[in-house]
Amino acid sequence: MASNTIPARELPKAVDLSHHLNKLSRSRGGSPLKHLFQCLPHPSLFPYQQLDLKVYASDAKIMPGETVHSSVDISLPQYASTNQTNTLSKAIQYCSGRGSPALTSLFRDFTSKFMRPGYADWDLLLNSGSTDGWNKVVGLLCEYGDYIIVEEHTFPSSQSLWAPMGCKGVPIKMDKDGMIPEDLERVLDKWDETHPGVKRPHLLYTVPVGQNPTGATLPFERKQAIYDTCVKYDIIICEDDPYYFLQLPEYVPLHERKEDSKVVENDTDLMKTLVSPFIHIDHQGRVIRLETMSKTLGPGNRLGYFVCNSFFAERLVHATEVVSQAPCGWSQAIIEELLKHWGQDGYIRWLLGVRENYAIRRDWICDIFHEVFDVIPAGMEHIDDFLALAKGHKEDPQAIPFFSFSYPKGGMFIYVKAYLSQNPEFKALQASGEQEPDRVWTEAFWTQLIHEDKILLTPYWFYQPIVATGEEQKKEPDVAFFRMTFSYESREDMLLGIQRLAKAFKRNWQIVD
Amino acid sequence: MASNTIPARELPKAVDLSHHLNKLSRSRGGSPLKHLFQCLPHPSLFPYQQLDLKVYASDAKIMPGETVHSSVDISLPQYASTNQTNTLSKAIQYCSGRGSPALTSLFRDFTSKFMRPGYADWDLLLNSGSTDGWNKVVGLLCEYGDYIIVEEHTFPSSQSLWAPMGCKGVPIKMDKDGMIPEDLERVLDKWDETHPGVKRPHLLYTVPVGQNPTGATLPFERKQAIYDTCVKYDIIICEDDPYYFLQLPEYVPLHERKEDSKVVENDTDLMKTLVSPFIHIDHQGRVIRLETMSKTLGPGNRLGYFVCNSFFAERLVHATEVVSQAPCGWSQAIIEELLKHWGQDGYIRWLLGVRENYAIRRDWICDIFHEVFDVIPAGMEHIDDFLALAKGHKEDPQAIPFFSFSYPKGGMFIYVKAYLSQNPEFKALQASGEQEPDRVWTEAFWTQLIHEDKILLTPYWFYQPIVATGEEQKKEPDVAFFRMTFSYESREDMLLGIQRLAKAFKRNWQIVD
């Protein structure tokens, strides 16, 4: 087995982490008689007689832009016939806050085999997707005003939840491989010095694979080092991992690429190519893993699950009873049937297919970068691997790089870092004494891109963690970031967009060919 | 038009009620660029090709225990064909926190016609069912430690949400017609005297129709009086109204009942039989109505909506973005198609059918009460209309009533009030100096019912509001309550259960036939 897993061993039990609960979840009791209050509407009064769903066969070859014909039929009757455990009258009835036992059991088997949690008594519990999941994690652990450890470029929706609670982010430095463990250690070591009298953070939020917005994927050694630091400082890790199965193979430039270079054919191969999750390293039960169907079976399912210690899981069930009741019955029933039809092997084949699609899309955008810009290796002073210059400027030692980037190894994003020190408009802003020249330049450029070039990027300030006033926001000078996504557009539109972008860069940098 | 509506008039606009927001929702901003962060997975990677659903035709005659054969087919393709606005690739994609515009529009038309809000600029916004809805209402308005006005027997799940927040209930007296407006006025008038220095309550939670657990339905005059009191004391009303269309016709005893006495045939008839909702009386925008599909199209849909003023609605969208994202796409698409196929008339016919079913079930349980007990009119000292005595004891002036009850006019429940003053076990408990003889007796009887008689009722303490320590809990002495539901069992099982119950009463009251 590759070095990205932990050798087989006798699994310990979770340690007591109950002191992490906030006051609300401490006060929240579940009712052992919950089923008593529930008034069940009569299932003969649900107007659904039969559901038939045509879905892709698990071995369907899905390729960008192609129609898939291979399919299987899923059928759910209104009431049970022989051996039919999943029926509409059951799916559309009230269900336990834990979710359907059958579906939970399928996910348990899957988690046991592919995530291999590092302790014995882990638990699994459905939720209504990762937005709901993260809301419940913050509801479980955080008090108003808490500090939450985040990546220095962080997923904005996750902080939109805690920011109104007066919570603050503790940004940890990143490079192309994601959060830097040494910076986490440094921040926590110096906490009492830098934040005298302030409650220490006890929750770390991370998107470890294909991070949003940077696209970074944490290598195994970093996960291990981050986990160890969290043990040392008693921190709970929330691993929000929607792109886990979208860990992409290395990008191979077009002229070196071989057809049919696919090496992942089955689940053993797959496991070798994937960096194991935090929950696999976790030997104490301090990781709460958020798994979602959104990127692999569709966001409209609003279905995901927690993997965490059983003490937290029990509290999360109590929260579910009053916050959301249960995930939607249609999603639960449909996904249960889909996974039963596909089987575990088929589900893995499906995930491999999705991964292959995003790999092709990632290749498209990287190929187009090579086509539209001069791409050269970046020097040691750059955190990214490559620099993009105006076409024809590769050999010019005075050439100004527009931006740096790395080939994404996961997810759906490229986060490009623009270098502004030689940009005339930016220099004019600096000369004028503007306090935030990078922000003003970015806003102007971003608006130009929309109006003149019909390109919509996401500018970096969406991803800036909200920190306490007066706290050092260690921002690098003379740079700006933009997020691009390669998940959606066709290759033609991607090319068109990036050609326009190159034109806009040249215009803005006043480069004349 | 009957007196249960307000005469047609020029509708005012909502007043400014922004001071009711709690600190959290004040701090919560929505992002105008929300769609930018959202990374859309490619819809070709959703594994669904075609959904076909056989549903009841809207005129299907659904009667308890009978199979329905009349059906229509709903079909959703993966991608759009001509004139097809609802597709799987859209349904399963991310959607706005407000929910599907087409479905929202259907609900708006419906609300406009059948709820007729009393002000012009109301708004409507989907949620994931009323558990999610109530969670968001409390999240919008309540601070930790707030007092919330509730019925003196209240829905336990609703208080399980706020109790851990240190909030307290302010119970308002009820009779068979629900919350008593004069008691609400009295409590609010005396608030500063009874609660010196304590923040006044500003939220009233009510289930106005077929209340859970009492089954009471507020008459129009009470709604009007309660609303006026809420205007006077500046209180927001949360109208949790899952049973609105289950307002039942008067119970007619079996020997007087005529076959085919159904008088409701169309929506005009229906409107005359239904007491208008609080939102219809509301001329200021101070009612937040929670509507749900749970009792009419199935709880597993996890779909409902808010009707409220547009200022609150906007804040509820912001909360939705971070709390739940959006309701499940399957439910939204399926219910949209269902309602489009049925049309508004068909939907009303469906609701009438559901209502008729629960009316039949309500008749069953009331008929069985007459069959198994001696039922006599209750005297003025009873809040309920009838007393149930052991069979054959009707003519005995010394006869001990087991319990009183009223014929339910809505919902799915009968709440029976047992009279304990002549019960030997209860008297023994009193004589022993037991502090809570009613509770101890109820627990013992309830346990007996489960183990000896195989009957599961819900005892009253589940429905007791949580009040502050030291506050007067105006509990009537020597009585106990049990909730029964008539929504689920067949007539045969209902009869069997109530016969067993009668036997248990006689045993416990030591009555020998």
Short mmCIF file of N, CA, C and O in Angstrom, two decimals, chain A residues 106-174:
data_model
loop_
_atom_site.label_atom_id
_atom_site.label_comp_id
_atom_site.label_asym_id
_atom_site.label_seq_id
_atom_site.Cartn_x
_atom_site.Cartn_y
_atom_site.Cartn_z
N LEU A 106 -25.61 1.06 3.78
CA LEU A 106 -24.81 1.08 2.54
C LEU A 106 -23.63 2.05 2.68
O LEU A 106 -22.50 1.74 2.30
N PHE A 107 -23.91 3.22 3.24
CA PHE A 107 -22.83 4.21 3.41
C PHE A 107 -21.80 3.75 4.45
O PHE A 107 -20.62 4.06 4.34
N ARG A 108 -22.26 3.03 5.45
CA ARG A 108 -21.32 2.49 6.46
C ARG A 108 -20.35 1.52 5.81
O ARG A 108 -19.14 1.58 6.05
N ASP A 109 -20.89 0.62 5.00
CA ASP A 109 -20.03 -0.35 4.32
C ASP A 109 -19.00 0.36 3.45
O ASP A 109 -17.82 0.02 3.43
N PHE A 110 -19.50 1.36 2.73
CA PHE A 110 -18.65 2.11 1.82
C PHE A 110 -17.54 2.83 2.61
O PHE A 110 -16.37 2.81 2.23
N THR A 111 -17.94 3.47 3.70
CA THR A 111 -16.99 4.23 4.52
C THR A 111 -15.95 3.31 5.14
O THR A 111 -14.75 3.61 5.18
N SER A 112 -16.44 2.17 5.60
CA SER A 112 -15.56 1.20 6.22
C SER A 112 -14.49 0.75 5.22
O SER A 112 -13.30 0.67 5.55
N LYS A 113 -14.89 0.53 3.99
CA LYS A 113 -13.96 0.02 2.99
C LYS A 113 -13.06 1.11 2.40
O LYS A 113 -11.86 0.89 2.22
N PHE A 114 -13.64 2.30 2.11
CA PHE A 114 -12.86 3.29 1.35
C PHE A 114 -12.31 4.44 2.20
O PHE A 114 -11.38 5.12 1.77
N MET A 115 -12.88 4.65 3.37
CA MET A 115 -12.36 5.73 4.21
C MET A 115 -11.57 5.14 5.39
O MET A 115 -10.70 5.78 5.92
N ARG A 116 -11.91 3.95 5.79
CA ARG A 116 -11.25 3.23 6.87
C ARG A 116 -10.93 4.13 8.07
O ARG A 116 -9.75 4.42 8.34
N PRO A 117 -11.97 4.58 8.80
CA PRO A 117 -11.73 5.43 9.96
C PRO A 117 -10.71 4.78 10.91
O PRO A 117 -10.68 3.56 11.04
N GLY A 118 -9.90 5.62 11.52
CA GLY A 118 -8.78 5.15 12.33
C GLY A 118 -9.14 4.75 13.75
O GLY A 118 -8.24 4.55 14.56
N TYR A 119 -10.43 4.68 14.08
CA TYR A 119 -10.83 4.18 15.41
C TYR A 119 -12.05 3.30 15.23
O TYR A 119 -12.70 3.33 14.17
N ALA A 120 -12.36 2.52 16.25
CA ALA A 120 -13.34 1.45 16.08
C ALA A 120 -14.78 1.92 16.15
O ALA A 120 -15.61 1.50 15.36
N ASP A 121 -15.09 2.79 17.09
CA ASP A 121 -16.50 3.07 17.40
C ASP A 121 -17.01 4.34 16.72
O ASP A 121 -17.69 5.15 17.35
N TRP A 122 -16.70 4.50 15.45
CA TRP A 122 -17.21 5.65 14.70
C TRP A 122 -18.67 5.43 14.35
O TRP A 122 -19.18 4.32 14.39
N ASP A 123 -19.33 6.52 14.02
CA ASP A 123 -20.75 6.45 13.70
C ASP A 123 -21.01 7.21 12.40
O ASP A 123 -20.16 7.99 11.94
N LEU A 124 -22.16 6.96 11.82
CA LEU A 124 -22.52 7.58 10.54
C LEU A 124 -23.99 7.95 10.58
O LEU A 124 -24.82 7.19 11.07
N LEU A 125 -24.30 9.10 10.06
CA LEU A 125 -25.63 9.67 10.22
C LEU A 125 -25.91 10.58 9.03
O LEU A 125 -25.07 11.40 8.65
N LEU A 126 -27.07 10.42 8.42
CA LEU A 126 -27.38 11.21 7.22
C LEU A 126 -27.65 12.67 7.55
O LEU A 126 -28.08 13.01 8.65
N ASN A 127 -27.41 13.54 6.59
CA ASN A 127 -27.83 14.93 6.70
C ASN A 127 -28.36 15.39 5.34
O ASN A 127 -28.40 14.61 4.38
N SER A 128 -28.78 16.64 5.27
CA SER A 128 -29.39 17.15 4.04
C SER A 128 -28.36 17.89 3.18
O SER A 128 -28.63 18.95 2.63
N GLY A 129 -27.17 17.33 3.09
CA GLY A 129 -26.11 17.95 2.30
C GLY A 129 -25.18 18.74 3.20
O GLY A 129 -25.47 18.99 4.38
N SER A 130 -24.04 19.16 2.66
CA SER A 130 -22.99 19.72 3.52
C SER A 130 -23.29 21.11 4.07
O SER A 130 -22.72 21.49 5.09
N THR A 131 -24.20 21.86 3.45
CA THR A 131 -24.61 23.14 4.06
C THR A 131 -25.29 22.85 5.38
O THR A 131 -24.96 23.43 6.43
N ASP A 132 -26.24 21.93 5.35
CA ASP A 132 -26.91 21.47 6.56
C ASP A 132 -25.89 20.86 7.53
O ASP A 132 -25.93 21.13 8.74
N GLY A 133 -24.96 20.08 6.99
CA GLY A 133 -23.96 19.43 7.83
C GLY A 133 -23.10 20.43 8.58
O GLY A 133 -22.93 20.36 9.80
N TRP A 134 -22.57 21.40 7.88
CA TRP A 134 -21.69 22.40 8.50
C TRP A 134 -22.49 23.25 9.49
O TRP A 134 -22.00 23.59 10.57
N ASN A 135 -23.72 23.59 9.16
CA ASN A 135 -24.57 24.32 10.10
C ASN A 135 -24.71 23.54 11.40
O ASN A 135 -24.64 24.12 12.50
N LYS A 136 -24.85 22.23 11.31
CA LYS A 136 -25.01 21.42 12.52
C LYS A 136 -23.70 21.26 13.28
O LYS A 136 -23.71 21.13 14.50
N VAL A 137 -22.57 21.26 12.57
CA VAL A 137 -21.28 21.18 13.25
C VAL A 137 -21.04 22.46 14.05
O VAL A 137 -20.66 22.41 15.23
N VAL A 138 -21.27 23.60 13.43
CA VAL A 138 -21.11 24.88 14.15
C VAL A 138 -22.12 24.94 15.30
O VAL A 138 -21.78 25.34 16.42
N GLY A 139 -23.33 24.47 15.06
CA GLY A 139 -24.36 24.42 16.11
C GLY A 139 -23.99 23.48 17.24
O GLY A 139 -24.46 23.64 18.37
N LEU A 140 -23.14 22.51 16.96
CA LEU A 140 -22.72 21.54 17.97
C LEU A 140 -21.60 22.08 18.85
O LEU A 140 -21.56 21.83 20.05
N LEU A 141 -20.68 22.81 18.22
CA LEU A 141 -19.40 23.11 18.89
C LEU A 141 -19.16 24.57 19.22
O LEU A 141 -18.42 24.87 20.16
N CYS A 142 -19.72 25.48 18.43
CA CYS A 142 -19.25 26.88 18.53
C CYS A 142 -20.14 27.76 19.39
O CYS A 142 -21.37 27.68 19.33
N GLU A 143 -19.51 28.63 20.13
CA GLU A 143 -20.20 29.70 20.84
C GLU A 143 -20.04 30.98 20.01
O GLU A 143 -19.12 31.10 19.20
N TYR A 144 -20.92 31.93 20.26
CA TYR A 144 -20.77 33.25 19.66
C TYR A 144 -19.38 33.78 20.01
O TYR A 144 -18.93 33.66 21.13
N GLY A 145 -18.72 34.36 19.01
CA GLY A 145 -17.42 34.98 19.28
C GLY A 145 -16.23 34.04 19.20
O GLY A 145 -15.10 34.49 19.32
N ASP A 146 -16.48 32.74 18.98
CA ASP A 146 -15.35 31.79 18.87
C ASP A 146 -14.45 32.15 17.68
O ASP A 146 -14.89 32.76 16.71
N TYR A 147 -13.20 31.71 17.79
CA TYR A 147 -12.27 31.77 16.65
C TYR A 147 -12.27 30.39 15.97
O TYR A 147 -12.19 29.37 16.66
N ILE A 148 -12.35 30.39 14.65
CA ILE A 148 -12.38 29.14 13.89
C ILE A 148 -11.20 29.12 12.92
O ILE A 148 -10.96 30.10 12.20
N ILE A 149 -10.43 28.05 12.95
CA ILE A 149 -9.24 27.95 12.10
C ILE A 149 -9.67 27.60 10.67
O ILE A 149 -10.42 26.65 10.46
N VAL A 150 -9.18 28.39 9.72
CA VAL A 150 -9.55 28.18 8.31
C VAL A 150 -8.31 28.35 7.41
O VAL A 150 -7.29 28.89 7.85
N GLU A 151 -8.43 27.91 6.18
CA GLU A 151 -7.39 28.17 5.20
C GLU A 151 -7.36 29.67 4.88
O GLU A 151 -8.39 30.34 4.98
N GLU A 152 -6.22 30.20 4.49
CA GLU A 152 -6.13 31.65 4.27
C GLU A 152 -6.96 32.13 3.07
O GLU A 152 -7.26 33.32 2.96
N HIS A 153 -7.29 31.22 2.18
CA HIS A 153 -8.35 31.46 1.19
C HIS A 153 -9.41 30.43 1.50
O HIS A 153 -9.14 29.22 1.37
N THR A 154 -10.58 30.86 1.93
CA THR A 154 -11.54 29.89 2.46
C THR A 154 -12.85 29.94 1.70
O THR A 154 -13.17 30.92 1.01
N PHE A 155 -13.64 28.88 1.83
CA PHE A 155 -14.93 28.75 1.14
C PHE A 155 -15.92 29.76 1.76
O PHE A 155 -16.23 29.68 2.94
N PRO A 156 -16.38 30.74 0.96
CA PRO A 156 -17.16 31.84 1.55
C PRO A 156 -18.46 31.40 2.23
O PRO A 156 -18.82 31.95 3.27
N SER A 157 -19.17 30.41 1.67
CA SER A 157 -20.44 30.02 2.28
C SER A 157 -20.25 29.47 3.69
O SER A 157 -21.12 29.62 4.53
N SER A 158 -19.10 28.85 3.92
CA SER A 158 -18.90 28.29 5.26
C SER A 158 -18.73 29.40 6.28
O SER A 158 -19.20 29.30 7.40
N GLN A 159 -18.08 30.50 5.89
CA GLN A 159 -17.94 31.58 6.88
C GLN A 159 -19.16 32.49 6.95
O GLN A 159 -19.38 33.14 7.96
N SER A 160 -19.99 32.49 5.89
CA SER A 160 -21.25 33.25 5.99
C SER A 160 -22.11 32.71 7.13
O SER A 160 -22.98 33.41 7.64
N LEU A 161 -21.89 31.47 7.49
CA LEU A 161 -22.65 30.91 8.61
C LEU A 161 -22.19 31.47 9.94
O LEU A 161 -23.00 31.92 10.75
N TRP A 162 -20.87 31.45 10.18
CA TRP A 162 -20.40 31.82 11.53
C TRP A 162 -20.11 33.30 11.71
O TRP A 162 -20.10 33.80 12.84
N ALA A 163 -19.88 34.02 10.61
CA ALA A 163 -19.53 35.44 10.75
C ALA A 163 -20.61 36.24 11.50
O ALA A 163 -20.28 37.02 12.40
N PRO A 164 -21.91 36.04 11.18
CA PRO A 164 -22.93 36.79 11.93
C PRO A 164 -23.00 36.41 13.41
O PRO A 164 -23.61 37.13 14.19
N MET A 165 -22.38 35.29 13.78
CA MET A 165 -22.33 34.90 15.20
C MET A 165 -21.20 35.63 15.92
O MET A 165 -20.89 35.34 17.07
N GLY A 166 -20.56 36.54 15.21
CA GLY A 166 -19.44 37.25 15.82
C GLY A 166 -18.19 36.39 15.92
O GLY A 166 -17.24 36.73 16.61
N CYS A 167 -18.20 35.26 15.22
CA CYS A 167 -17.00 34.41 15.21
C CYS A 167 -15.98 35.03 14.25
O CYS A 167 -16.32 35.82 13.38
N LYS A 168 -14.73 34.67 14.44
CA LYS A 168 -13.65 35.18 13.59
C LYS A 168 -12.85 34.02 13.04
O LYS A 168 -12.71 32.99 13.69
N GLY A 169 -12.29 34.22 11.85
CA GLY A 169 -11.43 33.22 11.26
C GLY A 169 -10.00 33.36 11.74
O GLY A 169 -9.55 34.47 12.03
N VAL A 170 -9.32 32.24 11.85
CA VAL A 170 -7.87 32.24 12.11
C VAL A 170 -7.24 31.69 10.84
O VAL A 170 -7.20 30.47 10.65
N PRO A 171 -6.78 32.57 9.93
CA PRO A 171 -6.30 32.06 8.64
C PRO A 171 -4.91 31.42 8.77
O PRO A 171 -4.03 31.96 9.42
N ILE A 172 -4.77 30.26 8.14
CA ILE A 172 -3.48 29.55 8.13
C ILE A 172 -2.93 29.63 6.71
O ILE A 172 -3.65 29.41 5.73
N LYS A 173 -1.67 29.92 6.61
CA LYS A 173 -1.03 30.08 5.31
C LYS A 173 -1.14 28.82 4.46
O LYS A 173 -1.14 27.70 4.98
N MET A 174 -1.24 29.04 3.15
CA MET A 174 -1.35 27.94 2.20
C MET A 174 -0.28 28.08 1.13
O MET A 174 0.19 29.18 0.85
#
